[in-house]
mmCIF file of C-alpha atoms and ligand atoms in Angstrom:
data_model
loop_
_atom_site.group_PDB
_atom_site.id
_atom_site.type_symbol
_atom_site.label_atom_id
_atom_site.label_comp_id
_atom_site.label_asym_id
_atom_site.label_seq_id
_atom_site.Cartn_x
_atom_site.Cartn_y
_atom_site.Cartn_z
ATOM 1 C CA MET B 1 102.418 10.116 1.863
ATOM 2 C CA LEU B 2 103.975 6.880 3.829
ATOM 3 C CA ALA B 3 103.922 4.951 1.052
ATOM 4 C CA ILE B 4 106.630 2.859 2.269
ATOM 5 C CA GLN B 5 105.406 -0.127 4.424
ATOM 6 C CA TRP B 6 102.046 -0.609 3.012
ATOM 7 C CA PHE B 7 101.204 -0.940 -0.754
ATOM 8 C CA PRO B 8 97.724 -1.466 -2.091
ATOM 9 C CA GLY B 9 98.320 -4.946 -2.835
ATOM 10 C CA HIS B 10 99.658 -5.242 0.959
ATOM 11 C CA MET B 11 96.603 -3.962 1.955
ATOM 12 C CA ALA B 12 94.210 -6.282 0.154
ATOM 13 C CA LYS B 13 96.092 -9.172 1.236
ATOM 14 C CA ALA B 14 96.259 -8.315 4.759
ATOM 15 C CA ARG B 15 92.554 -7.522 4.601
ATOM 16 C CA LYS B 16 91.549 -10.761 2.888
ATOM 17 C CA GLN B 17 93.444 -12.648 5.698
ATOM 18 C CA VAL B 18 91.648 -10.851 8.241
ATOM 19 C CA GLN B 19 88.327 -11.428 6.851
ATOM 20 C CA GLU B 20 89.146 -15.196 6.737
ATOM 21 C CA LYS B 21 89.557 -15.433 10.474
ATOM 22 C CA ILE B 22 87.074 -13.170 11.372
ATOM 23 C CA LYS B 23 84.254 -15.429 10.296
ATOM 24 C CA GLN B 24 85.738 -18.009 12.702
ATOM 25 C CA VAL B 25 85.390 -15.728 15.820
ATOM 26 C CA ASP B 26 82.450 -14.690 18.049
ATOM 27 C CA LEU B 27 84.231 -11.451 19.180
ATOM 28 C CA ILE B 28 87.111 -8.948 18.089
ATOM 29 C CA LEU B 29 89.626 -7.792 20.407
ATOM 30 C CA GLU B 30 90.756 -4.585 18.748
ATOM 31 C CA VAL B 31 94.070 -3.718 20.401
ATOM 32 C CA VAL B 32 95.030 -0.115 20.243
ATOM 33 C CA ASP B 33 98.142 1.892 21.803
ATOM 34 C CA ALA B 34 96.590 4.097 24.647
ATOM 35 C CA ARG B 35 98.570 6.883 23.781
ATOM 36 C CA THR B 36 97.461 7.340 20.548
ATOM 37 C CA PRO B 37 93.929 5.293 20.688
ATOM 38 C CA GLU B 38 92.414 6.690 17.244
ATOM 39 C CA SER B 39 95.657 7.028 15.269
ATOM 40 C CA SER B 40 96.599 3.524 16.112
ATOM 41 C CA ARG B 41 93.172 2.066 14.816
ATOM 42 C CA ASN B 42 92.940 0.712 11.353
ATOM 43 C CA PRO B 43 90.633 2.948 9.253
ATOM 44 C CA MET B 44 88.835 0.116 7.510
ATOM 45 C CA LEU B 45 88.120 -2.107 10.652
ATOM 46 C CA ASP B 46 84.369 -1.160 10.832
ATOM 47 C CA GLU B 47 83.637 -2.117 7.457
ATOM 48 C CA ILE B 48 85.974 -5.202 7.815
ATOM 49 C CA ILE B 49 84.123 -6.655 10.912
ATOM 50 C CA GLY B 50 80.646 -5.611 10.323
ATOM 51 C CA GLU B 51 78.327 -6.342 13.091
ATOM 52 C CA LYS B 52 80.585 -8.529 15.109
ATOM 53 C CA PRO B 53 80.905 -7.690 18.627
ATOM 54 C CA ARG B 54 84.108 -5.852 19.501
ATOM 55 C CA MET B 55 86.195 -4.869 22.658
ATOM 56 C CA VAL B 56 88.541 -1.877 22.242
ATOM 57 C CA ILE B 57 91.714 -2.769 24.571
ATOM 58 C CA LEU B 58 93.696 0.205 25.024
ATOM 59 C CA ASN B 59 96.995 -1.386 25.607
ATOM 60 C CA LYS B 60 100.294 0.431 27.125
ATOM 61 C CA GLN B 61 98.105 1.928 29.578
ATOM 62 C CA ASP B 62 101.290 2.403 31.949
ATOM 63 C CA LEU B 63 102.839 4.694 29.333
ATOM 64 C CA ALA B 64 99.609 6.810 28.699
ATOM 65 C CA ASP B 65 98.131 9.637 30.384
ATOM 66 C CA PRO B 66 95.728 7.960 33.100
ATOM 67 C CA ALA B 67 93.060 10.886 32.907
ATOM 68 C CA LEU B 68 92.962 10.780 28.960
ATOM 69 C CA THR B 69 92.899 6.911 29.162
ATOM 70 C CA ARG B 70 89.791 7.249 31.342
ATOM 71 C CA GLU B 71 88.528 9.694 28.967
ATOM 72 C CA TRP B 72 89.119 7.239 25.902
ATOM 73 C CA VAL B 73 87.625 4.118 27.721
ATOM 74 C CA GLN B 74 84.399 6.396 28.008
ATOM 75 C CA TYR B 75 84.381 7.731 24.762
ATOM 76 C CA TYR B 76 84.396 4.222 23.085
ATOM 77 C CA GLN B 77 81.693 3.010 25.770
ATOM 78 C CA ASP B 78 79.697 5.900 24.334
ATOM 79 C CA GLN B 79 80.041 4.560 20.993
ATOM 80 C CA GLY B 80 78.650 1.322 22.042
ATOM 81 C CA PHE B 81 81.850 -0.621 22.313
ATOM 82 C CA ALA B 82 83.321 -2.449 25.077
ATOM 83 C CA ALA B 83 86.349 -0.886 26.122
ATOM 84 C CA ILE B 84 89.207 -1.320 28.444
ATOM 85 C CA ALA B 85 92.503 -0.111 29.496
ATOM 86 C CA ILE B 86 95.172 -2.476 30.346
ATOM 87 C CA ASP B 87 98.915 -3.036 30.640
ATOM 88 C CA ALA B 88 99.490 -6.176 28.732
ATOM 89 C CA GLN B 89 103.345 -6.132 29.487
ATOM 90 C CA HIS B 90 103.020 -6.258 33.066
ATOM 91 C CA ALA B 91 100.056 -8.390 32.974
ATOM 92 C CA LYS B 92 97.744 -5.623 34.745
ATOM 93 C CA ARG B 93 93.888 -5.751 34.188
ATOM 94 C CA LEU B 94 93.954 -8.524 31.722
ATOM 95 C CA GLN B 95 91.556 -10.922 33.473
ATOM 96 C CA GLN B 96 88.832 -8.415 33.193
ATOM 97 C CA ILE B 97 88.932 -9.224 29.405
ATOM 98 C CA PRO B 98 87.548 -12.681 29.527
ATOM 99 C CA GLN B 99 85.119 -11.490 32.285
ATOM 100 C CA LEU B 100 83.949 -8.671 30.178
ATOM 101 C CA ALA B 101 83.644 -10.932 26.995
ATOM 102 C CA THR B 102 81.651 -13.399 28.861
ATOM 103 C CA LYS B 103 79.167 -10.242 29.543
ATOM 104 C CA LEU B 104 79.324 -9.082 26.384
ATOM 105 C CA MET B 105 78.477 -12.441 25.000
ATOM 106 C CA ALA B 106 75.775 -13.295 27.601
ATOM 107 C CA GLU B 107 72.747 -13.348 25.042
ATOM 108 C CA LYS B 108 74.761 -15.781 22.779
ATOM 109 C CA ILE B 109 75.900 -18.000 25.641
ATOM 110 C CA ALA B 110 72.373 -18.233 26.848
ATOM 111 C CA ARG B 111 70.951 -19.290 23.593
ATOM 112 C CA LYS B 112 73.683 -22.123 23.236
ATOM 113 C CA LYS B 113 72.870 -23.339 26.775
ATOM 114 C CA ALA B 114 69.377 -23.430 25.804
ATOM 115 C CA ARG B 115 70.308 -25.605 22.852
ATOM 116 C CA GLY B 116 71.813 -27.907 25.285
ATOM 117 C CA ILE B 117 75.583 -26.845 24.938
ATOM 118 C CA ARG B 118 76.873 -27.204 28.428
ATOM 119 C CA ASN B 119 79.879 -24.990 28.394
ATOM 120 C CA PRO B 120 79.870 -22.644 25.486
ATOM 121 C CA MET B 121 82.861 -21.277 24.328
ATOM 122 C CA ILE B 122 83.438 -17.646 23.326
ATOM 123 C CA LYS B 123 85.963 -17.682 20.530
ATOM 124 C CA ALA B 124 87.964 -14.518 19.981
ATOM 125 C CA MET B 125 90.917 -12.904 18.293
ATOM 126 C CA CYS B 126 93.303 -10.008 18.524
ATOM 127 C CA ILE B 127 93.315 -7.339 15.751
ATOM 128 C CA GLY B 128 95.438 -4.226 15.143
ATOM 129 C CA ILE B 129 98.139 -2.202 13.616
ATOM 130 C CA PRO B 130 101.911 -3.449 14.048
ATOM 131 C CA ASN B 131 103.288 -2.790 17.862
ATOM 132 C CA VAL B 132 100.315 -2.200 19.658
ATOM 133 C CA GLY B 133 101.041 -5.224 21.537
ATOM 134 C CA LYS B 134 98.419 -7.786 20.011
ATOM 135 C CA SER B 135 101.046 -10.450 20.542
ATOM 136 C CA THR B 136 101.815 -9.564 24.155
ATOM 137 C CA VAL B 137 97.864 -9.415 24.898
ATOM 138 C CA LEU B 138 97.745 -12.757 23.410
ATOM 139 C CA ASN B 139 100.535 -14.365 25.124
ATOM 140 C CA ARG B 140 99.284 -13.090 28.491
ATOM 141 C CA LEU B 141 95.820 -14.278 27.873
ATOM 142 C CA VAL B 142 96.714 -17.566 27.286
ATOM 143 C CA HIS B 143 99.639 -17.786 29.809
ATOM 144 C CA ARG B 144 102.085 -19.179 26.991
ATOM 145 C CA ASN B 145 104.611 -17.566 24.783
ATOM 146 C CA ILE B 146 102.806 -18.576 21.753
ATOM 147 C CA ALA B 147 102.979 -15.225 19.700
ATOM 148 C CA VAL B 148 106.186 -13.771 18.649
ATOM 149 C CA THR B 149 106.364 -10.307 19.991
ATOM 150 C CA GLY B 150 108.840 -7.208 19.092
ATOM 151 C CA ASN B 151 109.811 -7.175 15.297
ATOM 152 C CA LYS B 152 110.427 -10.586 14.304
ATOM 153 C CA PRO B 153 108.157 -11.847 11.867
ATOM 154 C CA GLY B 154 105.669 -14.781 12.985
ATOM 155 C CA VAL B 155 106.432 -18.380 12.100
ATOM 156 C CA THR B 156 103.666 -19.688 9.759
ATOM 157 C CA LYS B 157 102.071 -22.881 11.257
ATOM 158 C CA ASN B 158 98.288 -24.735 11.448
ATOM 159 C CA GLN B 159 96.199 -22.260 12.981
ATOM 160 C CA GLN B 160 95.183 -23.177 16.732
ATOM 161 C CA TRP B 161 92.920 -22.199 19.256
ATOM 162 C CA LEU B 162 94.018 -21.206 22.661
ATOM 163 C CA LYS B 163 92.287 -21.384 25.915
ATOM 164 C CA ALA B 164 92.320 -18.183 28.104
ATOM 165 C CA SER B 165 89.773 -19.669 30.466
ATOM 166 C CA ASP B 166 87.146 -22.070 30.612
ATOM 167 C CA ASN B 167 84.777 -20.706 28.368
ATOM 168 C CA PHE B 168 87.176 -18.192 26.338
ATOM 169 C CA GLN B 169 89.430 -19.166 23.380
ATOM 170 C CA LEU B 170 91.532 -17.212 21.328
ATOM 171 C CA LEU B 171 93.050 -17.877 17.817
ATOM 172 C CA ASP B 172 96.844 -18.165 17.877
ATOM 173 C CA THR B 173 97.631 -15.646 15.556
ATOM 174 C CA PRO B 174 96.532 -12.037 15.700
ATOM 175 C CA GLY B 175 95.153 -10.212 12.754
ATOM 176 C CA ILE B 176 97.680 -7.535 11.513
ATOM 177 C CA LEU B 177 96.293 -4.423 9.656
ATOM 178 C CA TRP B 178 97.787 -1.128 8.460
ATOM 179 C CA PRO B 179 97.969 2.140 10.312
ATOM 180 C CA LYS B 180 95.798 5.246 9.736
ATOM 181 C CA PHE B 181 97.851 7.282 6.798
ATOM 182 C CA ALA B 182 94.990 10.053 6.902
ATOM 183 C CA SER B 183 97.068 12.911 7.799
ATOM 184 C CA GLN B 184 100.545 14.437 8.535
ATOM 185 C CA LYS B 185 99.586 14.599 12.095
ATOM 186 C CA ILE B 186 98.412 11.068 12.594
ATOM 187 C CA GLY B 187 101.865 9.889 10.752
ATOM 188 C CA MET B 188 103.890 11.911 13.535
ATOM 189 C CA ARG B 189 102.099 10.527 16.350
ATOM 190 C CA LEU B 190 102.662 6.931 15.294
ATOM 191 C CA ALA B 191 106.232 7.735 14.552
ATOM 192 C CA PHE B 192 106.748 9.322 17.669
ATOM 193 C CA THR B 193 105.624 6.347 19.835
ATOM 194 C CA GLY B 194 107.265 3.825 17.314
ATOM 195 C CA ALA B 195 104.251 2.197 15.639
ATOM 196 C CA ILE B 196 105.586 3.068 12.258
ATOM 197 C CA ALA B 197 109.314 2.484 11.542
ATOM 198 C CA ASP B 198 111.727 5.245 12.114
ATOM 199 C CA ALA B 199 112.852 5.190 8.508
ATOM 200 C CA VAL B 200 109.465 6.390 7.686
ATOM 201 C CA PHE B 201 109.943 10.219 9.018
ATOM 202 C CA GLN B 202 113.081 12.335 9.718
ATOM 203 C CA GLU B 203 113.578 12.185 13.377
ATOM 204 C CA ASP B 204 114.362 16.000 13.561
ATOM 205 C CA VAL B 205 110.800 16.300 12.319
ATOM 206 C CA VAL B 206 109.268 13.856 14.655
ATOM 207 C CA GLY B 207 111.465 15.092 17.512
ATOM 208 C CA LEU B 208 110.186 18.689 16.894
ATOM 209 C CA TYR B 209 106.687 17.514 16.531
ATOM 210 C CA GLY B 210 107.143 15.946 20.206
ATOM 211 C CA LEU B 211 108.753 18.590 21.624
ATOM 212 C CA THR B 212 106.136 21.166 20.638
ATOM 213 C CA TYR B 213 103.044 18.919 21.970
ATOM 214 C CA PHE B 214 105.133 18.392 25.313
ATOM 215 C CA MET B 215 105.777 22.150 25.330
ATOM 216 C CA ALA B 216 102.218 22.637 25.342
ATOM 217 C CA HIS B 217 100.873 19.601 27.136
ATOM 218 C CA TYR B 218 103.471 18.174 29.636
ATOM 219 C CA PRO B 219 105.999 21.164 30.420
ATOM 220 C CA ASP B 220 106.734 19.748 33.872
ATOM 221 C CA ALA B 221 107.836 16.478 32.466
ATOM 222 C CA LEU B 222 110.301 18.356 30.190
ATOM 223 C CA LYS B 223 111.566 20.806 32.924
ATOM 224 C CA LYS B 224 112.429 17.647 34.962
ATOM 225 C CA ALA B 225 113.965 15.402 32.502
ATOM 226 C CA TYR B 226 116.102 18.413 31.159
ATOM 227 C CA HIS B 227 116.366 20.851 33.907
ATOM 228 C CA LEU B 228 114.850 23.537 32.202
ATOM 229 C CA THR B 229 113.147 26.860 33.398
ATOM 230 C CA ASP B 230 109.886 28.338 32.707
ATOM 231 C CA ALA B 231 111.675 30.705 30.712
ATOM 232 C CA ASP B 232 113.150 27.956 28.584
ATOM 233 C CA LEU B 233 109.615 26.674 27.824
ATOM 234 C CA GLN B 234 108.308 30.157 26.770
ATOM 235 C CA ALA B 235 110.694 30.033 23.488
ATOM 236 C CA ALA B 236 109.873 28.816 20.263
ATOM 237 C CA PRO B 237 109.941 24.986 19.799
ATOM 238 C CA HIS B 238 112.780 25.204 17.487
ATOM 239 C CA ASP B 239 114.910 27.573 19.625
ATOM 240 C CA LEU B 240 114.497 25.031 22.351
ATOM 241 C CA LEU B 241 115.567 22.006 20.608
ATOM 242 C CA VAL B 242 118.505 24.349 19.802
ATOM 243 C CA LYS B 243 119.285 24.991 23.102
ATOM 244 C CA LEU B 244 118.562 21.506 24.270
ATOM 245 C CA THR B 245 121.175 20.178 21.811
ATOM 246 C CA LYS B 246 123.773 22.022 23.247
ATOM 247 C CA THR B 247 123.097 21.503 26.936
ATOM 248 C CA GLN B 248 122.397 17.699 26.273
ATOM 249 C CA GLY B 249 126.052 17.584 24.702
ATOM 250 C CA PHE B 250 125.153 17.136 21.021
ATOM 251 C CA GLY B 251 126.724 20.211 19.748
ATOM 252 C CA GLU B 252 124.829 21.409 16.749
ATOM 253 C CA GLU B 253 123.822 18.084 15.875
ATOM 254 C CA PHE B 254 119.839 18.526 16.321
ATOM 255 C CA ASN B 255 119.261 15.095 14.865
ATOM 256 C CA ARG B 256 120.943 13.485 17.700
ATOM 257 C CA MET B 257 118.899 15.643 20.196
ATOM 258 C CA ALA B 258 115.640 14.981 18.350
ATOM 259 C CA GLU B 259 116.179 11.081 18.484
ATOM 260 C CA ARG B 260 117.159 11.485 22.125
ATOM 261 C CA LEU B 261 113.945 13.033 22.874
ATOM 262 C CA ILE B 262 112.235 10.320 21.077
ATOM 263 C CA PHE B 263 114.060 7.619 22.694
ATOM 264 C CA ASP B 264 113.431 9.264 26.035
ATOM 265 C CA ALA B 265 109.607 9.736 25.563
ATOM 266 C CA ARG B 266 109.349 5.951 24.543
ATOM 267 C CA GLN B 267 111.124 4.686 27.609
ATOM 268 C CA GLY B 268 108.892 6.721 29.872
ATOM 269 C CA LYS B 269 111.688 9.050 30.768
ATOM 270 C CA LEU B 270 109.255 11.946 30.328
ATOM 271 C CA GLY B 271 106.322 10.442 32.218
ATOM 272 C CA ARG B 272 103.025 8.958 31.032
ATOM 273 C CA PHE B 273 101.690 10.888 28.013
ATOM 274 C CA THR B 274 98.691 10.903 25.332
ATOM 275 C CA LEU B 275 99.147 12.355 22.022
ATOM 276 C CA GLU B 276 95.295 12.810 21.224
ATOM 277 C CA LYS B 277 92.049 13.657 22.810
ATOM 278 C CA PRO B 278 88.519 12.568 22.272
ATOM 279 C CA GLY B 279 86.452 15.450 20.758
ATOM 280 C CA GLU B 280 89.752 17.098 19.080
ATOM 281 C CA ILE B 281 90.032 14.101 16.610
ATOM 282 C CA ASP B 282 87.819 15.735 14.099
ATOM 283 C CA ALA B 283 90.219 18.113 13.557
ATOM 284 C CA ASP B 284 92.931 15.731 12.693
ATOM 285 C CA THR B 285 92.330 15.069 9.007
ATOM 286 C CA GLU B 286 93.653 18.567 7.695
HETATM 287 N N1 GDP R 1 105.426 -0.621 28.234
HETATM 288 C C1 GDP R 1 104.260 -1.471 27.671
HETATM 289 N N2 GDP R 1 104.889 -2.056 26.366
HETATM 290 C C2 GDP R 1 103.999 -2.975 25.853
HETATM 291 C C3 GDP R 1 102.721 -3.455 26.305
HETATM 292 N N3 GDP R 1 102.523 -4.432 25.677
HETATM 293 C C4 GDP R 1 103.351 -4.650 24.774
HETATM 294 N N4 GDP R 1 104.313 -3.845 24.996
HETATM 295 C C5 GDP R 1 105.707 -3.645 24.108
HETATM 296 O O1 GDP R 1 105.343 -3.352 22.654
HETATM 297 C C6 GDP R 1 106.252 -3.823 21.740
HETATM 298 C C7 GDP R 1 105.243 -4.551 20.770
HETATM 299 O O2 GDP R 1 104.353 -5.589 21.231
HETATM 300 P P1 GDP R 1 104.215 -6.896 20.538
HETATM 301 O O3 GDP R 1 103.107 -7.695 21.429
HETATM 302 O O4 GDP R 1 105.266 -7.427 19.685
HETATM 303 O O5 GDP R 1 103.067 -5.879 19.546
HETATM 304 P P2 GDP R 1 102.097 -6.548 18.081
HETATM 305 O O6 GDP R 1 103.235 -6.196 16.943
HETATM 306 O O7 GDP R 1 101.075 -5.738 18.152
HETATM 307 O O8 GDP R 1 102.088 -8.094 17.999
HETATM 308 C C8 GDP R 1 106.978 -5.099 22.443
HETATM 309 O O9 GDP R 1 108.253 -4.453 22.536
HETATM 310 C C9 GDP R 1 106.353 -5.332 23.815
HETATM 311 O O10 GDP R 1 106.965 -5.600 24.727
HETATM 312 C C10 GDP R 1 102.252 -2.755 27.527
HETATM 313 O O11 GDP R 1 101.040 -2.803 28.019
HETATM 314 N N5 GDP R 1 103.109 -1.887 28.210
HETATM 315 MG MG1 MG R 2 102.818 -9.447 17.045
#
């Protein structure tokens, strides 16, 4: 499935590029989407970065379910990673990244100081799948608009180190890796949040996935956004989609209602949500 964006050749090239860059850094900032922390991780990152210290940055915290974000941060910490939730778009909690990096690299810094280096630099780079906010994190950390955000391809230029603080430097281009294509469910989550191109799945399928998830986990958000009753939420998801299509003025064009639902969710009109929970991810590879 999903053979559209990433061919084996692309993957090998992306991997090689990232591996080259990794050699130059002390610390990896793995940026993930807080709404889909596991699905938005690259499946091969562990293997690619090996023993290098890593900080998992759950970005887009402003869009995610706060209670679940806390659970996810704890989950990654329990796995031995440094982890932090931020909102790069609105520059929330970003300064904790250099602080945490200094703590994480304390031993290495002490060793360098012992060798006579007065202000040892921590060199880091952002890595992640497309659209998780790598460029936004980078720009905010270095207080410059250096990385191209959104869907425009980056401009190739000589690589530079950018200063984020007195002892923290970042590589000017993030490492881009492919998303997890392990299961249909993971694909749905990535499509629903916009991490993978809308063309990959039919919107009615993705919309129905989202509606089903919200009916089960965030029914109040649906009630509020579309003026629904408790009885409406007892219906089968497909029947509710049919009803919404009518009441929202789309007649029988279910696709358009599905598209609207996806749009509303991405815009935050359905409130903050997270599509996966720690502890449930093992069941996701069916
Ligand atoms: N709401 C919200 N949007 C964000 C955040 N960080 C990035 N974005 C948006 O997500 C989209 C992708 O960001 P970008 O930095 O280009 O992602 P990249 O492909 O990983 O470099 C852009 O529209 C950003 O404005 C965040 O913390 N919160
Ligand atoms: Mg980018």
